mmCIF file of C-alpha atoms and ligand atoms in Angstrom:
data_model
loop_
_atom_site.group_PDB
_atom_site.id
_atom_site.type_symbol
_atom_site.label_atom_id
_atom_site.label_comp_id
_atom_site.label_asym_id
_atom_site.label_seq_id
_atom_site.Cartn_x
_atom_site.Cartn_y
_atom_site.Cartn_z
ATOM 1 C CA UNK A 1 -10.751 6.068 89.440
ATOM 2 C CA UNK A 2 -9.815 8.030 92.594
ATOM 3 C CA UNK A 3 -9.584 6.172 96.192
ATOM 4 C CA UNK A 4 -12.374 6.585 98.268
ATOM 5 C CA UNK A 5 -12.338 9.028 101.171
ATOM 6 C CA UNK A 6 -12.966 6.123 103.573
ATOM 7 C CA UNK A 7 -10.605 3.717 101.798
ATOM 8 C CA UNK A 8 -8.111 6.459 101.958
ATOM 9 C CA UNK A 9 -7.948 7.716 105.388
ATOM 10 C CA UNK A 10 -8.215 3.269 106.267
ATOM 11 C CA UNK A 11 -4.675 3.188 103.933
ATOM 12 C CA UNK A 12 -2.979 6.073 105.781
ATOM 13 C CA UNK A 13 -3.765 5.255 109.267
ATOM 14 C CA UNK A 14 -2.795 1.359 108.816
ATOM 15 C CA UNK A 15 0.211 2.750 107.045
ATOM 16 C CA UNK A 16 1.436 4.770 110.017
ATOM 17 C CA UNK A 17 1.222 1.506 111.978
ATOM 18 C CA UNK A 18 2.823 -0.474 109.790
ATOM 19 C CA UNK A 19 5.434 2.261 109.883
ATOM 20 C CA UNK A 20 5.485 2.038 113.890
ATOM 21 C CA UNK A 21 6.318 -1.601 113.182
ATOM 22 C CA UNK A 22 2.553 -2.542 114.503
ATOM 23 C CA UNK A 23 1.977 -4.874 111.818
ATOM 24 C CA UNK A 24 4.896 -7.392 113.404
ATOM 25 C CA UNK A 25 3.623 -6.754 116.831
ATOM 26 C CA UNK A 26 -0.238 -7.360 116.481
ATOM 27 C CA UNK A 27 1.086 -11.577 116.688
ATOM 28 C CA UNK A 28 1.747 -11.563 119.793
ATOM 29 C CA UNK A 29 -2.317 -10.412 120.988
ATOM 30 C CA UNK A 30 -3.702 -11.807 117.826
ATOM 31 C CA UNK A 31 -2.058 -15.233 117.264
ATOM 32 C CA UNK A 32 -3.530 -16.729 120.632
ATOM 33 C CA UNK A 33 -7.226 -16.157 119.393
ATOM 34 C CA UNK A 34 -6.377 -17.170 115.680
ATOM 35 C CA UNK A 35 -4.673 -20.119 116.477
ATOM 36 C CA UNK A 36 -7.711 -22.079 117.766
ATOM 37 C CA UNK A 37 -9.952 -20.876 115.033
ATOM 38 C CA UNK A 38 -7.172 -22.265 112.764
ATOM 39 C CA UNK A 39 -8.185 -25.481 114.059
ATOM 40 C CA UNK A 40 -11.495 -25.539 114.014
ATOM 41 C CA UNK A 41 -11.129 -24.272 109.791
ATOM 42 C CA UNK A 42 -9.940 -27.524 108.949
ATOM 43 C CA UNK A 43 -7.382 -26.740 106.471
ATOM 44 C CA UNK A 44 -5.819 -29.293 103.970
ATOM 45 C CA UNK A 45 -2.647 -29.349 102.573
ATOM 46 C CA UNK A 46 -4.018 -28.144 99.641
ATOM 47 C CA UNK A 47 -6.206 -25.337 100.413
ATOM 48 C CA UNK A 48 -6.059 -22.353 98.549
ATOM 49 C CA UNK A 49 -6.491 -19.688 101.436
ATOM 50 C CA UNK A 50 -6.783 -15.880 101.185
ATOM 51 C CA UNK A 51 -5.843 -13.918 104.452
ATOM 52 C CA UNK A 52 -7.938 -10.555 104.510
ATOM 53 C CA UNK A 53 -6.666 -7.432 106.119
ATOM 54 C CA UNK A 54 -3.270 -9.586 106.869
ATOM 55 C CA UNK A 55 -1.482 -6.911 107.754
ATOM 56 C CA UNK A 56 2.320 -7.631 107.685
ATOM 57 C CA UNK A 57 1.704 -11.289 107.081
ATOM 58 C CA UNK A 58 2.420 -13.192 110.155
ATOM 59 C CA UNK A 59 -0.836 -15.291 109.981
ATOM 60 C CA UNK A 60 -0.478 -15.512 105.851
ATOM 61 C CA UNK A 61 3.245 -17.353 106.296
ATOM 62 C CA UNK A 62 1.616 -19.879 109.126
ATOM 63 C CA UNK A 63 -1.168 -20.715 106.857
ATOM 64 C CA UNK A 64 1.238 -21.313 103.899
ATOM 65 C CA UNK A 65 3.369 -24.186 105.971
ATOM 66 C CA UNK A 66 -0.290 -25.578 106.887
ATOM 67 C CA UNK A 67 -1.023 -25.631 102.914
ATOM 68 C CA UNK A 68 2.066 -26.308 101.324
ATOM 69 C CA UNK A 69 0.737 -27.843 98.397
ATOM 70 C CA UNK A 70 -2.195 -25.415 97.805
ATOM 71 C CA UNK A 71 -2.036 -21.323 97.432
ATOM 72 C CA UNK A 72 -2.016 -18.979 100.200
ATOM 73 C CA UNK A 73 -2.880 -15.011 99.395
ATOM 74 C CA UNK A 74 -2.386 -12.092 101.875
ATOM 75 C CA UNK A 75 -4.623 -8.945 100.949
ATOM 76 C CA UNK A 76 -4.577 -5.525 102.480
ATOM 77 C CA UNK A 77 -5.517 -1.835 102.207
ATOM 78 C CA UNK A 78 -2.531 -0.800 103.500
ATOM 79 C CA UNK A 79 0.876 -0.686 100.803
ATOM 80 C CA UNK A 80 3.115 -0.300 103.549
ATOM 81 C CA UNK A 81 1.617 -3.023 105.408
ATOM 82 C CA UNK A 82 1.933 -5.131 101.834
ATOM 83 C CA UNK A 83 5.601 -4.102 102.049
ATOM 84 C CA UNK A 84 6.567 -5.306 105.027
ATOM 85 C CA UNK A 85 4.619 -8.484 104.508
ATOM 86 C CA UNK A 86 6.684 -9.233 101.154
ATOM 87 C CA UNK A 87 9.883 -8.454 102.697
ATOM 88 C CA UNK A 88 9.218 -10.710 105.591
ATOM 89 C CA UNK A 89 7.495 -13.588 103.545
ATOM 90 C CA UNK A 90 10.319 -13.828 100.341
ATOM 91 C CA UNK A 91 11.287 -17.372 99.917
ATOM 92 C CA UNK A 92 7.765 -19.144 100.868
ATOM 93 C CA UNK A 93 6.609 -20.067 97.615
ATOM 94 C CA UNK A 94 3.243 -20.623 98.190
ATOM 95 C CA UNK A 95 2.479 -17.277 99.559
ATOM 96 C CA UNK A 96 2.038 -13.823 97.820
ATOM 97 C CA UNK A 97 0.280 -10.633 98.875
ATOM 98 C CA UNK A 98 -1.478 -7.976 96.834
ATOM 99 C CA UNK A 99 -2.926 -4.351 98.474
ATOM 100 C CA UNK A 100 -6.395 -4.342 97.706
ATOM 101 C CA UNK A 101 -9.433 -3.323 100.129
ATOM 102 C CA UNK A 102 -12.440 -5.939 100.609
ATOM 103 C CA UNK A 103 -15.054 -4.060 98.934
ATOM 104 C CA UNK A 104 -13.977 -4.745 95.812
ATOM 105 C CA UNK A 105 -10.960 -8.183 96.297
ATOM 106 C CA UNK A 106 -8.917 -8.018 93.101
ATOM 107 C CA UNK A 107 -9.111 -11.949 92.666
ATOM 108 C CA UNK A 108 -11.358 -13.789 90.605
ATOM 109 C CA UNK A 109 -14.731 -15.199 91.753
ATOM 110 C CA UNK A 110 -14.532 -19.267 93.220
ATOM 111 C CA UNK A 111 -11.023 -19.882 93.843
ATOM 112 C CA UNK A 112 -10.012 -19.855 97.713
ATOM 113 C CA UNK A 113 -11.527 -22.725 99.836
ATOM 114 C CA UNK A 114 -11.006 -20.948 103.140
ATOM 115 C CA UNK A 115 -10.896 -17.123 103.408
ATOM 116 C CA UNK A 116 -9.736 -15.628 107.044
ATOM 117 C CA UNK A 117 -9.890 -12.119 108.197
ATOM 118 C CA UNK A 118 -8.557 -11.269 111.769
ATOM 119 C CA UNK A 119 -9.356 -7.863 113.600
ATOM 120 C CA UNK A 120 -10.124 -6.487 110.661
ATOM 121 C CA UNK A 121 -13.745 -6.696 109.562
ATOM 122 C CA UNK A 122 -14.768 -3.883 111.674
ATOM 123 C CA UNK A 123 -13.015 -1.266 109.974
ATOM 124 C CA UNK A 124 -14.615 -2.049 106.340
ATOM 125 C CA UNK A 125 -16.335 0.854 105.246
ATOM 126 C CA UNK A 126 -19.302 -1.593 104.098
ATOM 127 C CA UNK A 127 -19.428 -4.813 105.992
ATOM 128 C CA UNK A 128 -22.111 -6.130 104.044
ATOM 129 C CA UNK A 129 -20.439 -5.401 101.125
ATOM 130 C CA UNK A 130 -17.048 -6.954 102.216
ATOM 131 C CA UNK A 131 -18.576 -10.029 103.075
ATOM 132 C CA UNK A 132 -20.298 -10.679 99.926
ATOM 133 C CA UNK A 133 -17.044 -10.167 98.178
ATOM 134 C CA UNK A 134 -15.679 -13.026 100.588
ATOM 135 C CA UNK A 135 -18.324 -15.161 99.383
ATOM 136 C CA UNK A 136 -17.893 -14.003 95.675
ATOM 137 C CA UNK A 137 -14.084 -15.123 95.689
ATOM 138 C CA UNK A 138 -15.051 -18.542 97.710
ATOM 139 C CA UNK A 139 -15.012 -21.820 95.981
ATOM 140 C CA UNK A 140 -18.376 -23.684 96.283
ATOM 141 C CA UNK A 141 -18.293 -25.782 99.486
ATOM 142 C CA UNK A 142 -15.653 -23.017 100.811
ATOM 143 C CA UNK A 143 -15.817 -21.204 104.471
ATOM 144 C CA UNK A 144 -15.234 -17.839 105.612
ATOM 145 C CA UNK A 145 -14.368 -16.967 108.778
ATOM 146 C CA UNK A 146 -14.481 -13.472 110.661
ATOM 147 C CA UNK A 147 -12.624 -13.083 113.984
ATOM 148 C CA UNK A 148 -12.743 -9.893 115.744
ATOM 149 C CA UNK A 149 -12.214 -8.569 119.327
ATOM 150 C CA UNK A 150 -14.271 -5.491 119.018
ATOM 151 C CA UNK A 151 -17.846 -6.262 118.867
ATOM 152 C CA UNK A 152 -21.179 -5.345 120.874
ATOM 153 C CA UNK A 153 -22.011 -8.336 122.756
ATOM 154 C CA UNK A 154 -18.105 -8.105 124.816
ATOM 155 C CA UNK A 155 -18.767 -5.157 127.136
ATOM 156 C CA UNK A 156 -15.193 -4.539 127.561
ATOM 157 C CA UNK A 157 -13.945 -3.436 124.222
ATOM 158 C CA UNK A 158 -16.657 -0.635 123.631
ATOM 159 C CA UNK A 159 -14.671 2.190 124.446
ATOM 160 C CA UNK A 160 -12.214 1.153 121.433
ATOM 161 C CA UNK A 161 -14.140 3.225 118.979
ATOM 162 C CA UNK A 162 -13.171 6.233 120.800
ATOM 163 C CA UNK A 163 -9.582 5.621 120.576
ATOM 164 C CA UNK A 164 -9.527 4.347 117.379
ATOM 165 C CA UNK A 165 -8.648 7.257 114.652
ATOM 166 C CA UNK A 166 -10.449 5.487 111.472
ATOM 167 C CA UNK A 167 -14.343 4.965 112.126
ATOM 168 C CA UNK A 168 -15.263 1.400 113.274
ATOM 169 C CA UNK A 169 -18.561 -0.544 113.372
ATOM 170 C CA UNK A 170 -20.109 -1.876 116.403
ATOM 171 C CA UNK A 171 -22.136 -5.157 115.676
ATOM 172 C CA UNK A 172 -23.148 -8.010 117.838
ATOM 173 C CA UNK A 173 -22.673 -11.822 116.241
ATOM 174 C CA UNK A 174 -25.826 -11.371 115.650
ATOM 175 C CA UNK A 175 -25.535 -8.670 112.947
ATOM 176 C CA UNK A 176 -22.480 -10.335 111.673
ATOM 177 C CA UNK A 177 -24.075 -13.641 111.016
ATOM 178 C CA UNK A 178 -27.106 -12.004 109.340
ATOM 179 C CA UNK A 179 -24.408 -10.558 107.152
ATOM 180 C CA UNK A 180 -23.140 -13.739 106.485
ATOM 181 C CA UNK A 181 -26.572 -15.431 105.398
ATOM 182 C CA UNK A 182 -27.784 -12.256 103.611
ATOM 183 C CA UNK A 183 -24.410 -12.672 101.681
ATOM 184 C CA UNK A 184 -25.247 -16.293 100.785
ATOM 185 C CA UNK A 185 -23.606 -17.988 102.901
ATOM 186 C CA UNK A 186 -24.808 -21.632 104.570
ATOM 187 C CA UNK A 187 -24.314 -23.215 107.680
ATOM 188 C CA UNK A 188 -23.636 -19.691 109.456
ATOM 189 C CA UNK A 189 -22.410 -20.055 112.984
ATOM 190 C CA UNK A 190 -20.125 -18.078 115.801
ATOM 191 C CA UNK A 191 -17.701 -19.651 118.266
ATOM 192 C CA UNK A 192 -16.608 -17.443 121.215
ATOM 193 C CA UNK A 193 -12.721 -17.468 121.934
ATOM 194 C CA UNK A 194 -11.552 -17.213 125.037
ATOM 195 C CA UNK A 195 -8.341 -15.621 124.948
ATOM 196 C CA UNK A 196 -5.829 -17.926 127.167
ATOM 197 C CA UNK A 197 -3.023 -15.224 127.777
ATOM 198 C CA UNK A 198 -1.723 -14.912 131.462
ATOM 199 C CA UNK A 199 -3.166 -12.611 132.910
ATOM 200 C CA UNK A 200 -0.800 -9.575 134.837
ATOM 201 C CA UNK A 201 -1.671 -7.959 138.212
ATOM 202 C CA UNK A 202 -1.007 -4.626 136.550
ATOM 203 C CA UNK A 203 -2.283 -2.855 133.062
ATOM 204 C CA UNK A 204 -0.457 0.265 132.302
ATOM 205 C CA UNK A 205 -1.619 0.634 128.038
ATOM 206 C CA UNK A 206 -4.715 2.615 126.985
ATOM 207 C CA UNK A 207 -7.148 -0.418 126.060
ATOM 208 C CA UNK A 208 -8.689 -1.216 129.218
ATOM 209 C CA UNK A 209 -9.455 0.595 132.321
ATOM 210 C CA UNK A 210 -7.308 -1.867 134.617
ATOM 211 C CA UNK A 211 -6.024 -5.438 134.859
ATOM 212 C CA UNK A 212 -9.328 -6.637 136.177
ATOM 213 C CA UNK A 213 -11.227 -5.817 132.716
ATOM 214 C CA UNK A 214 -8.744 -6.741 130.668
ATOM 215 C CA UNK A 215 -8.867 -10.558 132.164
ATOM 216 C CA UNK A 216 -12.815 -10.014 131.920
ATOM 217 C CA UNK A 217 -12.844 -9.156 128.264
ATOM 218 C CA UNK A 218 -10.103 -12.254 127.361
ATOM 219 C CA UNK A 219 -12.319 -14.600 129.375
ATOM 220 C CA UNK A 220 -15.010 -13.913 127.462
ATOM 221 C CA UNK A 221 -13.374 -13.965 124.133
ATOM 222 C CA UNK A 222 -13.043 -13.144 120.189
ATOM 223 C CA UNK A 223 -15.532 -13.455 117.582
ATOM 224 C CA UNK A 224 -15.674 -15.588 115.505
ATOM 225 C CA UNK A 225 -18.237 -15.890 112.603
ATOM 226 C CA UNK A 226 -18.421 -18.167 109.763
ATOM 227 C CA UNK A 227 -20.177 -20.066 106.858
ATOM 228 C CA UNK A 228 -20.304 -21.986 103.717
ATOM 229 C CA UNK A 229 -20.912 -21.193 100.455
HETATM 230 C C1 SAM B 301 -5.805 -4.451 113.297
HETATM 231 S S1 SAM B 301 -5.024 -4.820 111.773
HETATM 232 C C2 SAM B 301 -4.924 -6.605 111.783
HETATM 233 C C3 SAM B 301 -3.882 -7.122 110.811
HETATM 234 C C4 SAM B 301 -3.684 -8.646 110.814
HETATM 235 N N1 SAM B 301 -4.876 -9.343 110.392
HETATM 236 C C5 SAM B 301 -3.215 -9.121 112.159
HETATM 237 O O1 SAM B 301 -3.977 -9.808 112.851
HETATM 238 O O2 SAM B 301 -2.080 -8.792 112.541
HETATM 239 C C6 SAM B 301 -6.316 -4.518 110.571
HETATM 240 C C7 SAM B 301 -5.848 -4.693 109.148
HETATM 241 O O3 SAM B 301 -6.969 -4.659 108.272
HETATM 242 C C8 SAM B 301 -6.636 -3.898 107.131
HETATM 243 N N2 SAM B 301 -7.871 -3.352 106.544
HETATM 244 C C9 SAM B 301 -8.743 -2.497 107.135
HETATM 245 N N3 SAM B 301 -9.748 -2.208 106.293
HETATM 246 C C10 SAM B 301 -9.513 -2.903 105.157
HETATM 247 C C11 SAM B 301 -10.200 -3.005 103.910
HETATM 248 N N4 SAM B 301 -11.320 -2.311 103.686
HETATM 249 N N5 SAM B 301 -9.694 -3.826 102.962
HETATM 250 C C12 SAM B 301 -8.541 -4.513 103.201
HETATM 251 N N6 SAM B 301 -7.840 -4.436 104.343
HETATM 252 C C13 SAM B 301 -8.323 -3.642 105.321
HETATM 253 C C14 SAM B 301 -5.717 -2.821 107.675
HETATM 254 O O4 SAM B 301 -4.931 -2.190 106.700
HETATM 255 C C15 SAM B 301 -4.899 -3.586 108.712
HETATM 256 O O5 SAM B 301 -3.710 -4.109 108.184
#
């Protein structure tokens, strides 16, 4: 069957950034939000954990040394971003990756225990549909989590979607956990993140307007939603 537009035009862009070596980079402004959520996802040893949109695997090979008797699985639209995960990740044998887009996971139904998706849900062509597929490939008793920095109740990341060259989807936790229940899921909550980076006098990227709203937006934080299934 051919690729969908959408899916398409998602694979090429995040392949040009994985090309611009993006995929290694996004750790340093991602892994301060994920690592509390982390916490709070109570992972075992022997979790079986699939990493959604994990671009070139940074957060995949952390959550393999936190579950080093379960499974860890990265997933991604992107080949090239698959690619550089691989070539990053070879010797961890707990972790593999496979390019695959969220609408349709290419796992089978009730295996992972904890599924995690950073900065990524807002680019699925069909949220609703994505997150039913989370809960489709989550054990009974498993959680999913969602943690994103672009959505409508943080003021400060709005003008993103401009910038942005795939289209993007603007919800408010709200809309995400309604998602999440009309998906199946139990117990569905959000947590806001406060991202602890220093904060610089100056701002010189293409983000933010100036230093000033880019300590307002960390201070009021990622994301996250969750539930059980
Ligand atoms: C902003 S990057 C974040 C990557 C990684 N989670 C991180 O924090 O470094 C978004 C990632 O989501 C992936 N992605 C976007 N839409 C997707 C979809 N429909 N299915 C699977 N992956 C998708 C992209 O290819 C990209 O690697």
């Amino acid at each position: 069957m051919p690729e969908p537009k959408p899916q398409q035009r998602l694979r090429e862009e995040f392949d040009r950034w994985a090309a611009d070596g993006r995929g290694e980079s996004m750790e340093h402004d991602h892994w301060p939000i994920a690592r509390p959520a982390l916490e709070l996802m109570q992972i075992a040893e022997t979790s079986n954990i699939m990493d959604v949109g994990c671009g070139a695997g940074w957060l995949s090979r952390i959550l393999a040394q936190r579950a080093p008797r379960g499974r860890v699985v990265g997933m991604d639209i992107s080949d090239e971003m698959i690619a550089h995960a691989r070539k990053a990740s070879a010797g961890q044998k707990n972790l593999s990756f496979v390019v695959g887009t969220v609408d349709n996971i290419p796992w089978e139904p009730n295996f992972f225990d904890r599924i995690i998706t950073v900065e990524s849900s807002y680019y699925w062509p069909d949220p609703a549909q994505g997150v039913r597929e989370l809960y489709r490939v989550a054990t009974n008793n498993g959680s999913a989590w969602t943690l994103i920095n672009y959505y409508r109740d943080n003021p400060y990341c709005h003008q993103w979607g401009k910038l942005l060259a795939v289209p993007t989807h603007l919800l408010s936790a709200e809309e995400w956990k309604n998602l999440f229940r009309d998906a199946g899921f139990k117990n569905v909550a959000h947590q806001l993140i406060p991202d602890p980076t220093p904060n610089r006098a100056t701002y010189t990227g293409r983000w933010f307007r100036d230093a000033k709203e880019l300590a307002a937006f960390r201070a009021i934080g990622a994301l996250l939603v969750h539930g059980t299934k």
